[in-house]
Amino acid sequence: MSRRKTSQDARHLLGWSRIAVSTVAVAVALLLLAGCDNMSDGARVKPLEPSAFFEDGASSRPLVEGTIARGQLGHTTDPFHTGRDAEGMAVARAPMKLDAAVLLRGQERYNIHCSPCHGQTGVGDGMIFQRGFPKPGNLTEDRLRAVADGHIFDVITNGFGKMLPFGSRIAPEDRWAIVLYVRALQLSQHADMAVLDAQDVKALGDTTKPTGTTHSSPHDATTSPEGQ
């Protein structure tokens, strides 16, 4: 009789122990969930949100001077990555072959990163300007047609005036593709009409092939701009 009672008591105690453990586990889980919810309400800043903590008022911090992105070590001095030669001068021609695929890539990247300010034709009438921002440079004017390819690459990389740097957002090969597409835009505004065939002239809305010439481009579109 005593053995049976002892066995029943043991089973009863074991049952209560299981209930107690389950209760504690549920309570711990609820506490953890409550803590996770508090994390979502903790102090944090959103990307590009203003901050009074830093002197410049920006929460997003610039890279520490001298920072080199992973995979870019050793590519900080060659012309392909800097647009400059060993003497620090802007290279005259883009160090990559010009073909249709490169121009199409340059057009795509230009329309994404550059046209909001410079417009799709490069004259500086992009939507940002139309909304009140100061007018950017006209990429087709004589002054910019005369600069070296490396200068345009450097401006894309490091910015100029109110223009932000795009070196961290656009890969070097895409920056060069944009440079070559800018040259195509310049040529489209200053091409020698006399070299066009009848089909091209018709596409431009003309019926006769002009005999006069306009400004010539500093780059010959029929040659490949190999690296200097």
Coordinates of C-alpha atoms in Angstrom, one line a residue:
M1 CA 0.0 0.0 0.0
S2 CA 2.8 2.4 0.9
R3 CA 4.6 1.6 -2.4
R4 CA 1.5 2.4 -4.4
K5 CA 1.1 5.7 -2.6
T6 CA 4.7 6.5 -3.0
S7 CA 4.5 5.8 -6.8
Q8 CA 1.4 8.0 -7.1
D9 CA 3.0 10.8 -5.2
A10 CA 6.0 10.6 -7.5
R11 CA 3.9 10.8 -10.6
H12 CA 1.9 13.7 -9.2
L13 CA 5.1 15.6 -8.3
L14 CA 6.6 14.9 -11.8
G15 CA 3.4 16.3 -13.4
W16 CA 3.6 19.5 -11.4
S17 CA 7.3 19.8 -12.2
R18 CA 6.5 19.6 -15.9
I19 CA 3.8 22.3 -15.6
A20 CA 6.2 24.5 -13.7
V21 CA 9.0 24.1 -16.3
S22 CA 6.5 24.9 -19.1
T23 CA 5.2 27.9 -17.3
V24 CA 8.8 29.3 -16.8
A25 CA 9.7 28.6 -20.4
V26 CA 6.6 30.5 -21.6
A27 CA 7.4 33.4 -19.3
V28 CA 11.0 33.6 -20.6
A29 CA 9.8 33.5 -24.2
L30 CA 7.4 36.4 -23.5
L31 CA 10.1 38.4 -21.9
L32 CA 12.4 37.8 -24.9
L33 CA 9.7 38.8 -27.3
A34 CA 9.1 42.0 -25.3
G35 CA 12.8 42.8 -25.5
C36 CA 12.8 42.4 -29.3
D37 CA 9.9 44.7 -29.6
N38 CA 11.8 47.3 -27.5
M39 CA 14.8 47.0 -29.9
S40 CA 12.6 48.2 -32.8
D41 CA 11.9 51.4 -30.7
G42 CA 15.5 51.9 -29.7
A43 CA 17.7 54.9 -30.6
R44 CA 18.8 54.7 -34.3
V45 CA 19.0 56.9 -37.4
K46 CA 17.7 56.2 -40.9
P47 CA 20.0 56.5 -43.9
L48 CA 20.8 60.2 -44.7
E49 CA 18.7 61.4 -41.7
P50 CA 19.9 64.7 -40.1
S51 CA 21.8 64.4 -36.9
A52 CA 22.7 67.0 -34.3
F53 CA 25.5 64.8 -32.9
F54 CA 28.0 65.6 -35.7
E55 CA 29.1 69.1 -36.6
D56 CA 28.1 68.8 -40.3
G57 CA 24.6 67.7 -39.2
A58 CA 24.7 64.5 -41.2
S59 CA 24.2 61.0 -39.7
S60 CA 25.9 59.2 -42.6
R61 CA 29.6 59.5 -42.1
P62 CA 32.2 59.8 -44.8
L63 CA 34.8 57.1 -45.2
V64 CA 38.0 57.5 -43.2
E65 CA 40.7 59.0 -45.3
G66 CA 42.8 56.4 -46.9
T67 CA 40.1 53.7 -46.8
I68 CA 40.4 51.2 -49.7
A69 CA 37.5 49.1 -50.7
R70 CA 37.9 45.3 -50.7
G71 CA 39.4 44.2 -53.9
Q72 CA 40.7 47.6 -54.8
L73 CA 44.1 47.4 -53.1
G74 CA 46.8 48.1 -55.7
H75 CA 44.4 49.9 -58.1
T76 CA 44.7 53.4 -56.7
T77 CA 47.4 54.8 -59.0
D78 CA 46.9 53.3 -62.5
P79 CA 45.1 55.4 -65.1
F80 CA 42.2 53.1 -65.4
H81 CA 41.2 53.7 -61.8
T82 CA 42.3 57.3 -61.5
G83 CA 42.1 58.8 -64.9
R84 CA 45.6 60.2 -64.5
D85 CA 49.0 59.2 -65.8
A86 CA 52.2 58.7 -63.8
E87 CA 52.8 62.5 -63.8
G88 CA 49.3 63.2 -62.4
M89 CA 48.0 64.6 -65.7
A90 CA 44.5 63.6 -66.9
V91 CA 44.8 61.0 -69.7
A92 CA 43.8 62.3 -73.1
R93 CA 41.8 59.2 -74.1
A94 CA 39.8 56.6 -72.2
P95 CA 41.9 53.4 -71.5
M96 CA 39.3 51.1 -72.9
K97 CA 38.1 50.0 -76.4
L98 CA 35.1 51.9 -77.8
D99 CA 32.4 49.8 -79.3
A100 CA 28.6 49.7 -79.5
A101 CA 28.2 47.7 -76.3
V102 CA 30.3 50.2 -74.3
L103 CA 28.3 53.1 -75.6
L104 CA 25.0 51.4 -74.7
R105 CA 26.3 50.7 -71.2
G106 CA 27.5 54.3 -71.0
Q107 CA 24.1 55.5 -72.1
E108 CA 22.3 53.4 -69.5
R109 CA 24.6 54.5 -66.6
Y110 CA 24.4 58.1 -67.8
N111 CA 20.7 58.1 -67.8
I112 CA 20.6 56.7 -64.3
H113 CA 23.3 58.8 -62.6
C114 CA 23.8 61.9 -64.8
S115 CA 20.6 62.8 -66.6
P116 CA 18.7 63.9 -63.5
C117 CA 21.0 67.0 -63.5
H118 CA 22.6 67.2 -66.9
G119 CA 19.5 66.1 -68.9
Q120 CA 19.5 63.3 -71.5
T121 CA 21.2 65.5 -74.1
G122 CA 23.8 66.8 -71.7
V123 CA 22.9 70.5 -72.0
G124 CA 22.1 70.8 -68.2
D125 CA 18.3 70.8 -68.3
G126 CA 17.6 67.8 -66.1
M127 CA 14.7 67.5 -63.8
I128 CA 16.8 68.6 -60.8
F129 CA 17.5 71.9 -62.5
Q130 CA 13.8 72.2 -63.5
R131 CA 12.9 71.8 -59.8
G132 CA 15.0 74.8 -58.8
F133 CA 18.6 73.4 -58.3
P134 CA 21.4 75.5 -59.7
K135 CA 22.0 74.8 -63.4
P136 CA 24.8 72.2 -63.9
G137 CA 27.4 72.5 -66.7
N138 CA 26.5 72.1 -70.3
L139 CA 28.5 69.0 -71.3
T140 CA 28.3 69.8 -75.0
E141 CA 29.9 73.3 -74.8
D142 CA 33.3 73.9 -76.3
R143 CA 35.1 74.2 -73.0
L144 CA 34.1 70.7 -71.9
R145 CA 34.6 69.3 -75.4
A146 CA 38.2 70.3 -75.2
V147 CA 39.1 68.7 -71.9
A148 CA 40.8 65.3 -71.6
D149 CA 38.8 62.1 -71.1
G150 CA 40.6 61.7 -67.8
H151 CA 39.3 65.0 -66.5
I152 CA 35.7 63.9 -67.1
F153 CA 36.5 60.6 -65.3
D154 CA 38.0 62.5 -62.4
V155 CA 35.0 64.7 -62.0
I156 CA 32.7 61.7 -62.0
T157 CA 34.9 60.0 -59.5
N158 CA 35.6 62.9 -57.0
G159 CA 32.8 65.4 -57.8
F160 CA 33.1 69.0 -58.7
G161 CA 31.4 72.1 -57.1
K162 CA 27.9 71.0 -56.0
M163 CA 28.2 67.7 -57.8
L164 CA 28.7 64.8 -55.4
P165 CA 31.4 62.2 -56.0
F166 CA 30.3 59.0 -57.7
G167 CA 33.5 57.0 -57.3
S168 CA 31.9 54.7 -54.6
R169 CA 28.7 54.2 -56.6
I170 CA 29.9 53.6 -60.2
A171 CA 32.5 51.0 -61.1
P172 CA 35.6 52.3 -63.0
E173 CA 34.6 50.6 -66.2
D174 CA 31.2 52.2 -66.1
R175 CA 32.7 55.6 -65.4
W176 CA 34.7 55.3 -68.5
A177 CA 31.7 54.1 -70.4
I178 CA 29.9 57.3 -69.3
V179 CA 32.9 59.3 -70.5
L180 CA 32.7 57.8 -73.9
Y181 CA 28.9 58.3 -74.0
V182 CA 29.4 62.0 -73.1
R183 CA 31.7 62.2 -76.1
A184 CA 29.0 60.8 -78.2
L185 CA 26.5 63.4 -76.9
Q186 CA 29.1 66.1 -77.7
L187 CA 29.5 64.7 -81.2
S188 CA 25.8 64.6 -81.8
Q189 CA 25.6 68.4 -81.1
H190 CA 28.7 69.4 -83.1
A191 CA 29.0 66.7 -85.8
D192 CA 30.1 67.5 -89.3
M193 CA 26.8 67.2 -91.2
A194 CA 28.7 66.7 -94.5
V195 CA 29.9 63.2 -93.5
L196 CA 26.3 61.9 -93.0
D197 CA 24.7 59.8 -95.7
A198 CA 21.3 60.3 -97.1
Q199 CA 19.7 57.9 -94.6
D200 CA 21.1 59.7 -91.6
V201 CA 20.1 63.1 -93.0
K202 CA 16.6 61.8 -93.5
A203 CA 16.5 60.5 -90.0
L204 CA 17.4 64.0 -88.8
G205 CA 14.3 65.4 -90.6
D206 CA 16.3 67.0 -93.5
T207 CA 15.7 66.3 -97.2
T208 CA 19.0 67.4 -98.6
K209 CA 22.5 66.6 -97.5
P210 CA 24.1 69.8 -96.2
T211 CA 27.5 70.8 -97.6
G212 CA 28.6 73.1 -94.9
T213 CA 30.2 72.1 -91.6
T214 CA 29.7 72.9 -88.0
H215 CA 32.1 72.5 -85.1
S216 CA 34.2 69.4 -85.2
S217 CA 34.5 67.0 -82.3
P218 CA 37.8 66.7 -80.4
H219 CA 37.3 62.9 -80.7
D220 CA 36.9 61.0 -83.9
A221 CA 34.0 58.6 -83.4
T222 CA 35.4 56.2 -86.0
T223 CA 38.5 55.5 -84.0
S224 CA 38.9 53.5 -80.9
P225 CA 40.1 55.5 -77.8
E226 CA 42.9 53.2 -76.6
G227 CA 44.6 54.0 -73.4
Q228 CA 47.4 56.5 -73.3

